[in-house]
Every structure is written in structure tokens, then in C-alpha cells.
CSV table of C-alpha atoms in Angstrom, one decimal:
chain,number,residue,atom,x,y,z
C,1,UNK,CA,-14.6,-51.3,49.5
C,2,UNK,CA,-12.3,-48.7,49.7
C,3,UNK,CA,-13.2,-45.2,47.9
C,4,UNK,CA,-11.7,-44.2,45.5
C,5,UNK,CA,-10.8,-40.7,47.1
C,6,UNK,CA,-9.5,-42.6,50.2
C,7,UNK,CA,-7.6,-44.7,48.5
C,8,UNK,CA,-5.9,-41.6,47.2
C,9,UNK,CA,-5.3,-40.5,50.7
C,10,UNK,CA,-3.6,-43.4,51.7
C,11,UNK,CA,-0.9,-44.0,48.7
C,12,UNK,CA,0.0,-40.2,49.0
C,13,UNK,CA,0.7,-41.1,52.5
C,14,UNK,CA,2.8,-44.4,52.0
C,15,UNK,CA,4.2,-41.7,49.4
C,16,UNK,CA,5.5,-39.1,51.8
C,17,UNK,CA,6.4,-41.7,54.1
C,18,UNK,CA,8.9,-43.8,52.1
C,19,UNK,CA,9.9,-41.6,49.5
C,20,UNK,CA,9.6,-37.9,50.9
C,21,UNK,CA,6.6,-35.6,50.1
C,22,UNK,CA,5.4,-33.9,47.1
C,23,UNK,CA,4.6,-30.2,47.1
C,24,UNK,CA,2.1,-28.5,45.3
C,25,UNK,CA,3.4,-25.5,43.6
C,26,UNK,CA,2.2,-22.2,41.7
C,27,UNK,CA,4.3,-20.2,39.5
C,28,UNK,CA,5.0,-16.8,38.8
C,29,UNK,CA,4.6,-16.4,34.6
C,30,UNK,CA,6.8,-13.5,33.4
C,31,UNK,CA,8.2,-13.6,30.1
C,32,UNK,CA,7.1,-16.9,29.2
C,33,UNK,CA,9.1,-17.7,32.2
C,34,UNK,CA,7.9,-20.0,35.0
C,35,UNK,CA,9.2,-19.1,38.4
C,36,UNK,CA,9.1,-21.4,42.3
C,37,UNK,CA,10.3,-21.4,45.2
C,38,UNK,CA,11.3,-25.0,47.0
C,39,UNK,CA,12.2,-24.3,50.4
C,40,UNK,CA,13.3,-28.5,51.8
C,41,UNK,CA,12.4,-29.1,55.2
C,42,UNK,CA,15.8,-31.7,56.1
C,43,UNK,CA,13.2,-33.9,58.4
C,44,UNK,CA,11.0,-35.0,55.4
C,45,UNK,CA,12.9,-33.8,51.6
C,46,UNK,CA,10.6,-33.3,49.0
C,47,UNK,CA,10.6,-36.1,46.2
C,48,UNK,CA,8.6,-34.5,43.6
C,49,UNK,CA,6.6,-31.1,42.4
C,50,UNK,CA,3.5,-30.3,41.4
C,51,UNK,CA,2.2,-27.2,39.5
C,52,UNK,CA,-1.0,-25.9,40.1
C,53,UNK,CA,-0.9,-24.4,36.7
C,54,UNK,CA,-2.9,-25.4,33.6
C,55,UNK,CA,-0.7,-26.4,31.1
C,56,UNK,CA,0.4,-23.6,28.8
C,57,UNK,CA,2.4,-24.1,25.5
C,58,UNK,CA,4.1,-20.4,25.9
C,59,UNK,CA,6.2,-20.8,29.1
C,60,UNK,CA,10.0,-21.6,27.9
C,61,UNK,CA,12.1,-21.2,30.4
C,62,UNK,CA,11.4,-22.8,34.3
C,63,UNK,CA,13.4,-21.4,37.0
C,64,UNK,CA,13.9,-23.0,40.2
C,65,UNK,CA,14.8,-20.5,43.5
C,66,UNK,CA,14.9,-21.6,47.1
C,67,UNK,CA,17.1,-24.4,49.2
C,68,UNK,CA,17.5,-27.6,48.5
C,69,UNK,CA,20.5,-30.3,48.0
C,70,UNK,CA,18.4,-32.5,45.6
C,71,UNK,CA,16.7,-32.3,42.6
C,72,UNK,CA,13.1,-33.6,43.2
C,73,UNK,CA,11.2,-35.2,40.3
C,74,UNK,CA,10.0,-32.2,38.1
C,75,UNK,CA,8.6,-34.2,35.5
C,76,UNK,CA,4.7,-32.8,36.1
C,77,UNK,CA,6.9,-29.4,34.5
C,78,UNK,CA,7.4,-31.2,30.9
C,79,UNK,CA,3.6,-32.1,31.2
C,80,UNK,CA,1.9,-28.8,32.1
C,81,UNK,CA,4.6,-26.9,30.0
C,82,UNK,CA,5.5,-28.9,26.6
C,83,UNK,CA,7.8,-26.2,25.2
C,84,UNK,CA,10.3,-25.5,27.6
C,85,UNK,CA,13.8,-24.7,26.1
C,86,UNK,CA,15.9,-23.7,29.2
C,87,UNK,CA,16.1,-25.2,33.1
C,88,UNK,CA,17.3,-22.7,35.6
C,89,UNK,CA,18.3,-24.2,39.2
C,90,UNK,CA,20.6,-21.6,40.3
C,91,UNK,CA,21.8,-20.6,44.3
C,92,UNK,CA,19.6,-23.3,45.5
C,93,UNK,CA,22.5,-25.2,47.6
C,94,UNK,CA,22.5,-28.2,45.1
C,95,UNK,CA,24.8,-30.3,46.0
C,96,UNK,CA,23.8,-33.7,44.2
C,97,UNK,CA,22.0,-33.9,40.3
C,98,UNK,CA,21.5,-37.4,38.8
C,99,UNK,CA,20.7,-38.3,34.8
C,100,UNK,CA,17.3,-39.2,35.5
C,101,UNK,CA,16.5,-35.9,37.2
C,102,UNK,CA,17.4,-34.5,34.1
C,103,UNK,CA,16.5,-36.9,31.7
C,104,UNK,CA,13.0,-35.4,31.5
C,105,UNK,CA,13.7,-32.6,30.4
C,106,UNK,CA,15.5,-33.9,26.7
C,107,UNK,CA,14.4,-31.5,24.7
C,108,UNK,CA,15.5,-28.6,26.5
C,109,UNK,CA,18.6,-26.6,24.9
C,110,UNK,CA,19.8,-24.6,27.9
C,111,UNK,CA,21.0,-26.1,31.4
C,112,UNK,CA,22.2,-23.4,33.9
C,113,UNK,CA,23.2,-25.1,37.5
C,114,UNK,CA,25.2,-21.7,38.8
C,115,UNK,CA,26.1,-21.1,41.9
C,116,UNK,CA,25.7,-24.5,43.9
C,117,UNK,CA,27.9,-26.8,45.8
C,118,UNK,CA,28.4,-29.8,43.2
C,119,UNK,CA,31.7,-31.2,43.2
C,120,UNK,CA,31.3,-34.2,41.2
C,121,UNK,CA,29.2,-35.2,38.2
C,122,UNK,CA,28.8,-38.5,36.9
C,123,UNK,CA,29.7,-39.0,33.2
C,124,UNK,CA,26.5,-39.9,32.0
C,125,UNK,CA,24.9,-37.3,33.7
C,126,UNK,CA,24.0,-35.2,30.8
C,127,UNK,CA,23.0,-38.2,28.6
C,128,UNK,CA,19.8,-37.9,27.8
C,129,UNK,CA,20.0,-33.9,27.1
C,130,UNK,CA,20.6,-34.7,23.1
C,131,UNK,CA,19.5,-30.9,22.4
C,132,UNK,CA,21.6,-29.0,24.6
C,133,UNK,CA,23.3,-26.1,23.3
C,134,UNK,CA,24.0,-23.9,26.7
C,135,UNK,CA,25.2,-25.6,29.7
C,136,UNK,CA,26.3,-23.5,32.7
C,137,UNK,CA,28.1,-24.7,35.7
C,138,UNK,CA,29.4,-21.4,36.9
C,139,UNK,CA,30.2,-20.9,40.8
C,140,UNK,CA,30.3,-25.0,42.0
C,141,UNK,CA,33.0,-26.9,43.7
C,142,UNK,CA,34.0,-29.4,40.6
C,143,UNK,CA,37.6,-30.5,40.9
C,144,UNK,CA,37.4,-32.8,37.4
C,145,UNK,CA,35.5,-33.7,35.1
C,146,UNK,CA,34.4,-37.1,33.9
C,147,UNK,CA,36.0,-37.8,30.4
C,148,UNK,CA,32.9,-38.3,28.2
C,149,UNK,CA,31.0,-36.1,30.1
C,150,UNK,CA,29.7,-34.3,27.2
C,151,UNK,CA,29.5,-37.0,24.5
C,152,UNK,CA,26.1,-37.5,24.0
C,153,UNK,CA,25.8,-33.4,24.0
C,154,UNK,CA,27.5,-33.1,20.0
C,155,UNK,CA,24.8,-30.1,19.6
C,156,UNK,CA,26.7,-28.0,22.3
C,157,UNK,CA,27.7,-24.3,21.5
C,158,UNK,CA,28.3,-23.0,25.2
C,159,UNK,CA,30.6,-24.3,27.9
C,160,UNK,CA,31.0,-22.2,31.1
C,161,UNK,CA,33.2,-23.4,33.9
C,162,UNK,CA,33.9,-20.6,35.5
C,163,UNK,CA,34.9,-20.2,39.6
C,164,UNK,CA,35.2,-24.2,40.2
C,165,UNK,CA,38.5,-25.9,41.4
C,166,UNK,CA,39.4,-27.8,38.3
C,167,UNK,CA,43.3,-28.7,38.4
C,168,UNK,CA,43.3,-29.9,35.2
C,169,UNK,CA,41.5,-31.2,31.6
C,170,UNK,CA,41.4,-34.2,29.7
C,171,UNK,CA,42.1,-34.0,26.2
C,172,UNK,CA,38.7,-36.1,25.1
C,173,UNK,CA,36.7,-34.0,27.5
C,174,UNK,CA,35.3,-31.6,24.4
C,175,UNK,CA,35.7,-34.9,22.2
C,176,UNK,CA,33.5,-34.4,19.0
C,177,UNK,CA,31.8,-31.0,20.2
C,178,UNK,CA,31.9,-29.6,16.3
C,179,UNK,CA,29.1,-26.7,16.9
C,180,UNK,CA,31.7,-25.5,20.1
C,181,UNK,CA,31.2,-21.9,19.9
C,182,UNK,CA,32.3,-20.3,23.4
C,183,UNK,CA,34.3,-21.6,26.3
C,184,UNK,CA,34.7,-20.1,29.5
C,185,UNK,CA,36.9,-21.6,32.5
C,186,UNK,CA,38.3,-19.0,34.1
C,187,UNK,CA,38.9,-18.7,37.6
C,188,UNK,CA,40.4,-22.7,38.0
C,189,UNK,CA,43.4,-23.9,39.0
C,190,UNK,CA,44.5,-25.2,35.6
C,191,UNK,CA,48.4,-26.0,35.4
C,192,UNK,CA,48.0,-27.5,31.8
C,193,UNK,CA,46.0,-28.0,28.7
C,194,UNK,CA,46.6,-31.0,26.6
C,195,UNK,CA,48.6,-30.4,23.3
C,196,UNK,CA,45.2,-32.3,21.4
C,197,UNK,CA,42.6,-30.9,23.6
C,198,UNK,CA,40.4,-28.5,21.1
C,199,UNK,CA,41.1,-30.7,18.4
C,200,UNK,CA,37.6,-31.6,17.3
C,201,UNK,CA,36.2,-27.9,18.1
C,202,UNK,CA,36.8,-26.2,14.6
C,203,UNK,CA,34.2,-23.9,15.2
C,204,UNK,CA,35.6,-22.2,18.9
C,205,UNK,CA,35.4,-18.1,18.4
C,206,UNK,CA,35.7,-17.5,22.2
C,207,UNK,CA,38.2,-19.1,24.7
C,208,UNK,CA,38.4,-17.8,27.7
C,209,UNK,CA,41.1,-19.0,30.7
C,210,UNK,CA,41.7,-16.0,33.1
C,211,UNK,CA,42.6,-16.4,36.3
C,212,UNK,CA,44.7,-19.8,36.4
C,213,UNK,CA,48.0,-21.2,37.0
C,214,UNK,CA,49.0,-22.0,33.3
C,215,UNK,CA,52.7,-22.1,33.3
C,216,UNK,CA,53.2,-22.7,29.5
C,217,UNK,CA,51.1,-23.6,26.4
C,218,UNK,CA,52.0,-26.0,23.7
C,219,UNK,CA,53.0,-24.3,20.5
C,220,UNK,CA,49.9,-27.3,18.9
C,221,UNK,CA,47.2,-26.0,21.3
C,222,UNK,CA,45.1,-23.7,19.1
C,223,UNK,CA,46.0,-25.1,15.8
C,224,UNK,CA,42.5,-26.6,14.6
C,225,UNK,CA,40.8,-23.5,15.9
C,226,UNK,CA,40.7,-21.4,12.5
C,227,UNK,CA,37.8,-19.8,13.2
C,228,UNK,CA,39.7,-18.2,17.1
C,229,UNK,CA,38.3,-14.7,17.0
C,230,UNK,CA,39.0,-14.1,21.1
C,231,UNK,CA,40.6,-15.3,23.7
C,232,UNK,CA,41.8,-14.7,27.0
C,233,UNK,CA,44.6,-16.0,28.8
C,234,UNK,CA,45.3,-13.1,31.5
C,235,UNK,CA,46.4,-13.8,35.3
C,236,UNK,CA,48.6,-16.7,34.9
C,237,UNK,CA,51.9,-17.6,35.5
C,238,UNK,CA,53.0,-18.0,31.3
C,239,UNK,CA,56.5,-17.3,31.3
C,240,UNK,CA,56.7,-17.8,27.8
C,241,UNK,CA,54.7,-17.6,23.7
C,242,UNK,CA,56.0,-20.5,21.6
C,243,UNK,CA,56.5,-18.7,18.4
C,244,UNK,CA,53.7,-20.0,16.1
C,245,UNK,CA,51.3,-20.2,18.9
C,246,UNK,CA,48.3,-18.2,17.3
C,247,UNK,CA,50.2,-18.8,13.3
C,248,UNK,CA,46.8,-21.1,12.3
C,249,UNK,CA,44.0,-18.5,14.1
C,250,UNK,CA,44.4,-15.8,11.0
C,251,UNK,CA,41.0,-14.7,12.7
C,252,UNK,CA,42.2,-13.5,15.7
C,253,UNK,CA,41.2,-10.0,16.9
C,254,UNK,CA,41.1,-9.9,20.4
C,255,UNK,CA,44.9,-11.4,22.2
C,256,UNK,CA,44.4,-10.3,26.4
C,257,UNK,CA,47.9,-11.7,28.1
C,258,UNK,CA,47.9,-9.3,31.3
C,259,UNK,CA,49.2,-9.9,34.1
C,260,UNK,CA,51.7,-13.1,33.6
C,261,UNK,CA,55.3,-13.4,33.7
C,262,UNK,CA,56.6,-12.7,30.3
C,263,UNK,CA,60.0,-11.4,29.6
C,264,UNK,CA,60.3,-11.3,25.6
C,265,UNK,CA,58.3,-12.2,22.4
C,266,UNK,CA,59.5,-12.9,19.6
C,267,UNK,CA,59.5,-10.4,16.9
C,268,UNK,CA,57.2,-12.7,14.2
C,269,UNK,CA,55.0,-13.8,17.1
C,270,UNK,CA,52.1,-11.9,15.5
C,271,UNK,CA,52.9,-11.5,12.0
C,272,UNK,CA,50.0,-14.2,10.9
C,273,UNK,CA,47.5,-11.9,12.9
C,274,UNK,CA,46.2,-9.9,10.1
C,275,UNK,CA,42.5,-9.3,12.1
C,276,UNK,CA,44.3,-8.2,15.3
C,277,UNK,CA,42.3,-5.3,16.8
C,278,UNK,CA,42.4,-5.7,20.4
C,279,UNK,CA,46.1,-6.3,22.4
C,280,UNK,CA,46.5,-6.5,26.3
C,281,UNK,CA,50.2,-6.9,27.4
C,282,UNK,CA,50.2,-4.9,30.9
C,283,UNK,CA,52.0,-6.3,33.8
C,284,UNK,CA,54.6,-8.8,32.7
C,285,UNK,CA,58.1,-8.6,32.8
C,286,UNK,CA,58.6,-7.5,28.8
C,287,UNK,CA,61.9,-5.5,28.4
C,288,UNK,CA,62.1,-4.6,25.0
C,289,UNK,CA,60.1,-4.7,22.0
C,290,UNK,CA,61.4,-6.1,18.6
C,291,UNK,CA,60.7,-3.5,15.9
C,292,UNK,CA,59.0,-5.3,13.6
C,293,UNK,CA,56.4,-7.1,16.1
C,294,UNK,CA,53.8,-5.4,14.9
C,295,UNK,CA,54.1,-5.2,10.7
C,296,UNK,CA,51.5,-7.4,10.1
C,297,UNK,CA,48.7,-5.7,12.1
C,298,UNK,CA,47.2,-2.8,10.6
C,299,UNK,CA,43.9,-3.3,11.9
C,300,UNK,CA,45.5,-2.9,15.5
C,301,UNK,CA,43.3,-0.5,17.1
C,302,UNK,CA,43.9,-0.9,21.3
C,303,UNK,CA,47.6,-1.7,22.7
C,304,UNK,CA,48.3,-1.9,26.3
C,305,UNK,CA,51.8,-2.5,27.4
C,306,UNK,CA,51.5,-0.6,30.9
C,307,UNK,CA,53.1,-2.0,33.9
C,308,UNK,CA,56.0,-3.4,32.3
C,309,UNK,CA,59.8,-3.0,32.2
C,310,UNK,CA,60.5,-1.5,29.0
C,311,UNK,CA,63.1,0.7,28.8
C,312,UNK,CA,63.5,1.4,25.2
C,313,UNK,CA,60.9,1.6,22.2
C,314,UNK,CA,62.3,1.7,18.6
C,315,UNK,CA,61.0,4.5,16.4
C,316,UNK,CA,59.5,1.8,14.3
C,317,UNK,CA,57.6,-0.1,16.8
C,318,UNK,CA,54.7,1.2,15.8
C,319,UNK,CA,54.6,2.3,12.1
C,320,UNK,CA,51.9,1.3,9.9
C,321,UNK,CA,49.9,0.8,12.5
C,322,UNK,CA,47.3,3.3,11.1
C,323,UNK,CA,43.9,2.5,13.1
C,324,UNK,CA,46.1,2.8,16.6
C,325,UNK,CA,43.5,4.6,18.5
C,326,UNK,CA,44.9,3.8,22.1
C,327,UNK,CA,48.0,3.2,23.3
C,328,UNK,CA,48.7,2.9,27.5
C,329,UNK,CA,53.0,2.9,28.6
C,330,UNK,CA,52.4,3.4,31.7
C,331,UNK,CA,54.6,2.4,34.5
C,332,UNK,CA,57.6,1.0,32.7
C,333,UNK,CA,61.3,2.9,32.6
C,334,UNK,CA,61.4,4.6,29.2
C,335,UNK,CA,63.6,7.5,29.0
C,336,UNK,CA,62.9,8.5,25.5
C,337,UNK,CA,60.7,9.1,22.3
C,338,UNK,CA,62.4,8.4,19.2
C,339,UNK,CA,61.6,10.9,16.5
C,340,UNK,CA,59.4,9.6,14.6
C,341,UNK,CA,57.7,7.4,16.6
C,342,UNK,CA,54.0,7.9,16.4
C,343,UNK,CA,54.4,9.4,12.4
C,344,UNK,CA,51.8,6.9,11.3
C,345,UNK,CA,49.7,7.0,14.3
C,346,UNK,CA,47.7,10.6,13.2
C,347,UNK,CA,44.1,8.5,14.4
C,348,UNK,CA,45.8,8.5,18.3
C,349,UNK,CA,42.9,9.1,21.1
C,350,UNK,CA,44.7,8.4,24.2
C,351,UNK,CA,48.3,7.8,24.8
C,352,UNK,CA,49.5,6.9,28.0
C,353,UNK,CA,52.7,7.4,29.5
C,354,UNK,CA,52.5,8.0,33.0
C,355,UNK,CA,55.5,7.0,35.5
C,356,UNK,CA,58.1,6.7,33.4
C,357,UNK,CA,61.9,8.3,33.6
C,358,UNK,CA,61.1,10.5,30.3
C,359,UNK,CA,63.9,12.9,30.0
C,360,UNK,CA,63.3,13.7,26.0
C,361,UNK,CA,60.6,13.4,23.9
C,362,UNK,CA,61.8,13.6,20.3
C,363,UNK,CA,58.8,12.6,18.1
C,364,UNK,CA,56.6,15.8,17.1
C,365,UNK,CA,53.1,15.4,19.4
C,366,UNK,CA,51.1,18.0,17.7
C,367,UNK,CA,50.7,15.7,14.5
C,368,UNK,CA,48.3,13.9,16.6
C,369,UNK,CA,44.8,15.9,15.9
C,370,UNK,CA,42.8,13.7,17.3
C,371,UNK,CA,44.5,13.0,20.5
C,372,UNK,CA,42.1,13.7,23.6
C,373,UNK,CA,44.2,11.8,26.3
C,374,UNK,CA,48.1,12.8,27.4
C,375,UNK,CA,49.1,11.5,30.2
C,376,UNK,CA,52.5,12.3,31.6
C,377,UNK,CA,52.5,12.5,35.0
C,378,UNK,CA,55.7,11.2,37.0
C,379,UNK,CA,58.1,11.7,34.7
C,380,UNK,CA,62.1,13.4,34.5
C,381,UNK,CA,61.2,15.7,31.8
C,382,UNK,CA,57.5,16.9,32.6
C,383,UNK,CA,55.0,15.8,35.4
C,384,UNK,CA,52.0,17.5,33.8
C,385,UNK,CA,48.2,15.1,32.2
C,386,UNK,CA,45.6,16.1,30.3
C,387,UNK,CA,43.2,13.6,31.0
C,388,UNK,CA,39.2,13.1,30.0
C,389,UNK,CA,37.7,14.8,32.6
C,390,UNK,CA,39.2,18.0,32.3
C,391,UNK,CA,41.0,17.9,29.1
C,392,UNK,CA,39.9,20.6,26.7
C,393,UNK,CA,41.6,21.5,23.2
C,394,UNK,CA,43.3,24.5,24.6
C,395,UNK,CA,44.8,22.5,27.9
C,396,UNK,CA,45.7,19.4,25.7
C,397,UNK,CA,47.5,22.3,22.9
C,398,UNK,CA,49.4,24.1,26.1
C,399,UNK,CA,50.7,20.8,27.6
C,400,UNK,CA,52.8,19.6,24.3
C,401,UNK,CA,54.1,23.0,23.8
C,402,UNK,CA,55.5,22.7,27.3
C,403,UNK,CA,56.6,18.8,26.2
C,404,UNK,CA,58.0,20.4,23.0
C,405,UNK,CA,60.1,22.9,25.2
C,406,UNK,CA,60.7,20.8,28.4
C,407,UNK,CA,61.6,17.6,26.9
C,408,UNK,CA,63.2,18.4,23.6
């Protein structure tokens, strides 16, 4: 009769043989986090892992560091550590995940797979991951995703896409996501976004999109998303704002559109924006400012309109705008300061107005107390700064008397 020992022996070896190995591991606990190396020899890949450990109720988190293109079976994790919450298999070279690699680890609520070489998932692939709240795919090679990808996943919170090659979205991929707090794709190659994409995703504060090729945005995009508090739409090719574009997102604080290819906006583009603290308008093509753009937003704190074309700036472009704090014109072809530009501006930190064709500065600079910034370097009129590092009271004092005389 065989023993019981050898018996052992030999169905670890018709193991190994047909399905791969299985390695015997020991973590490093830090933090109630569980941390291995896999290092996969390509002549025999191992199929499953084995911790050494005793099982211990306070380890959350299990990363996994090393090389390998596979997930092996990791089950023996959820046995010897019941209450993990979030699986880590970052940098490792992963190239292909399955659903039942996954599937037992359903009642984790945070999935981070950064930095691998996937480039395609299946659509059930998530499936059995009821609880996730976190998923991270940051750094992979995905060109699309599968349209139901996430529909078993309705407790999700976190989306980030970021650095993939996605060329484009499909309008039920965040289908039913109601507890969608934060998305991040930037760095894509998006063209579009579906009119009806964040329909179902009432609860969206963050969207971030930086770093695509979106051309133009339906005027419906963000409609649903009442609760919008950020977003961030910078290095694209937008040519143009649909008025009414951000009119349902009353919310709104932070608007960053740098770096596209606007020309104009229209003068009521932000007059349902009554939270707007935070807006970043450098380097696009905007030659004039209406006004009135900015009546409705008193809470405006930070504006940057630096590398643009402006040329003019109405005296009232910036009344009522009493939290104004920091205000950057640089690079653009102003020639001069209306009187009375910055009369309601007395909380003014920094303004900057470096390389433009100043020839007259009309509006009185020493109502601003607070300032601690003046920049004015490459200009007609004055070539002179007074920047943080050595900007004192008495310097900041000397260089607008010699505005007030120059450029007057």
C-alpha cells in the first residue's frame, strides 16, 4: 500500500508536471499588509501559491511584486487571511487576468493592476468582485473596453484609466454605476465621448480627461452630473464650449481647459457656476474676453489666462470678483489697463503680466495691499518683477511707483 506521505509526493509531482508548480511563499506583514515576491521561471510557470503563514484575521491588503504574465491560483491567500479588502499586483509584467483568478477574492473592495501589459479584458472579467469600490488599471496597454465590463460592479466609487490607449468609450460602459465618485482617463487617445455616457453616474465629483484628442463635447455630456465638483479637460484639441455645457453642474469649483485650441467663449458660458473657485484657461487661442463672463462667480479665487492672444481686457472683466486672489496674463499682447480694472480685486496676491506689449497702465496698483507678486517683465512700458523670492514690501512699493510714472 502506498503511504500516505508518498502518495503526497507523487500527485505534487503529476501537479508540477501537467499544470506548472506551486511555490511556497512567506510574507512580509507591514501595516496589516501582506507582501511576496513571484519571480516565474518561463520553463515551468507557477500555477498556484502557498503561504507559509498562519492564518491571521489582521492582514487587509496582499501585494504581489515580482515577474510574471499570469495570475497563479492565490486562493490559499483568502484561507490564511479571511479579511482582506484590497489586491495589489502591480509592475509584475501581467499580461493575461481571467474571472476565476479573481473570483476568489469576492469580497475584496479594492483591485489595483497598475503598470502591466494587459491589453484586453474580457467582459465578465470582474464578475464575481460584487464589493468592489476601487479598481485601478493605470499604466496597461487596453485599447477598449468590453461594454458591460463593469456591470456586476454597481458598488464602484473609483475608476482609473489612466496611460492606456483607449480610442474611444461606449456609452453603457459606466451603465448603472450610481455610487460613481471619481473617474480618471487621462492620458488616452479619446476622440469622443457619447452624448449619454455619464447618464446613470449622478453621484460623479471628479472627472478627469487630460491629455487626449477630444475635439468637441456635446452640449448633453455633463447634464446628469449635479453633483460635478472638478473636472479636467486640459491638453486636447477642443476648439470649442457649447454654451450650456456645465449650466446643470451648479457645483462646480474647479474648470482646468489648458492647453486646447479655443478661440472665444461665450460671455454666459459660466454664469450658472455660482461655486466656481478654481479657472485654468492658459494656452489656447482666446482673443478677447466678453465683459460680463465672469458676473456670476464671486467665489472665483484662481484665474489663469496666460499664453493666450488677448489683446484687450474690458475694465469690467473682473468686477465683483472679490475673493480673486491670483490672476496670471502672461504671454498674451495686451497694451493696456483700463482704469478701473482691478477696483474690486483689493484681496490680489499675485498678478501676472509678464510679456506683454504694455504701454499704459491706467488702473491705480497701490489699492492692492495684499499684493506680494508683480510681474512685468517684457513689456513696452516697464520691464521690471517683483517676484516671491525676493519681493519685499519696500521693492513691491518702488516698482508701482515706477509703473505709476512709466506707464501712466
Amino acid at each position: 500500500m502506498i503511504s500516505t506521505q508518498l502518495r503526497a509526493v507523487i500527485l505534487f509531482w503529476m501537479y508540477t508536471q501537467v499544470h506548472g508548480r506551486m511555490e511556497t511563499v512567506h510574507c512580509e506583514i507591514s501595516f496589516s499588509s501582506c507582501e511576496v515576491r513571484i519571480v516565474e521561471d518561463s520553463q515551468q510557470p507557477i500555477s498556484a501559491i502557498i503561504f507559509d503563514d498562519i492564518p491571521n484575521t489582521s492582514v487587509n491588503e496582499l501585494k504581489i511584486t515580482g515577474k510574471f504574465e499570469s495570475i497563479p491560483d492565490l486562493s490559499d491567500a483568502t484561507k490564511k487571511f479571511v479579511n482582506l479588502k484590497r489586491l495589489i499586483i502591480s509592475d509584475v509584467g501581467l499580461k493575461i487576468v481571467k474571472g476565476e483568478q479573481l473570483a476568489v477574492f469576492e469580497k475584496i473592495s479594492e483591485l489595483d493592476l497598475n503598470k502591466n501589459e494587459i491589453s484586453e479584458l474580457d467582459a465578465d472579467i470582474f464578475k464575481m468582485l460584487p464589493n468592489l469600490k476601487h479598481i485601478s488599471l493605470r499604466n496597461n496597454l487596453l485599447e477598449m473596453l468590453p461594454v458591460n465590463i463593469f456591470q456586476y460592479n454597481k458598488k464602484l466609487e473609483f475608476i482609473i484609466l489612466d496611460n492606456n490607449k483607449l480610442t474611444e468609450i461606449h456609452s453603457d460602459t459606466f451603465k448603472d454605476l450610481e455610487n460613481l465618485y471619481y473617474l480618471s482617463m487621462n492620458y488616452n487617445q479619446l476622440e469622443m465621448l457619447p452624448a449619454n455616457i455619464f447618464r446613470d453616474n449622478k453621484k460623479l465629483n471628479d472627472l478627469s480627461l487630460f491629455n487626449n484628442k477630444l475635439k468637441e463635447i456635446d452640449v448633453d455630456t455633463f447634464k446628469e452630473l449635479g453633483d460635478l465638483e472638478k473636472i479636467f479637460l486640459n491638453n486636447n484639441q477642443i476648439e470649442v464650449l457649447p454654451n450650456g455645457l456645465f449650466d446643470a453642474n451648479p457645483k462646480l469649483e474647479f474648470i482646468v481647459l489648458f492647453n486646447n485650441k479655443l478661440t472665444n467663449i461665450n460671455s454666459d458660458f459660466f454664469k450658472e457656476l455660482p461655486a466656481l473657485v478654481y479657472l485654468q484657461l492658459s494656452q489656447n487661442q482666446l482673443e478677447m474676453l466678453p465683459a460680463t463672463i465672469f458676473r456670476s462667480n464671486q467665489k472665483l479665487n484662481k484665474i489663469y489666462l496666460n499664453n493666450n492672444t488677448l489683446k484687450v481686457v474690458d475694465s469690467d472683466t473682473f468686477k465683483g470678483l472679490n475673493n480673486l486672489q491670483f490672476l496670471e496674463l502672461n504671454d498674451n499682447q495686451i497694451e493696456v489697463l483700463p482704469k478701473g480694472l482691478f477696483d474690486d480685486n483689493l484681496k490680489m496676491v499675485v498678478l501676472e503680466l509678464r510679456g506683454n506689449k504694455l504701454m499704459k497702465i491706467e488702473t491705480d496698483l497701490h489699492q492692492l495691499k495684499k499684493l506680494i507678486q508683480l510681474t512685468l517683465a517684457g513689456n513696452v512700458c516697464i520691464d521690471q518683477s517683483c517676484e516671491f523670492s525676493a519681493c519685499s514690501s519696500s521693492s513691491l512699493f518702488e516698482l508701482i511707483e515706477n509703473v505709476q510714472q512709466k506707464c501712466s
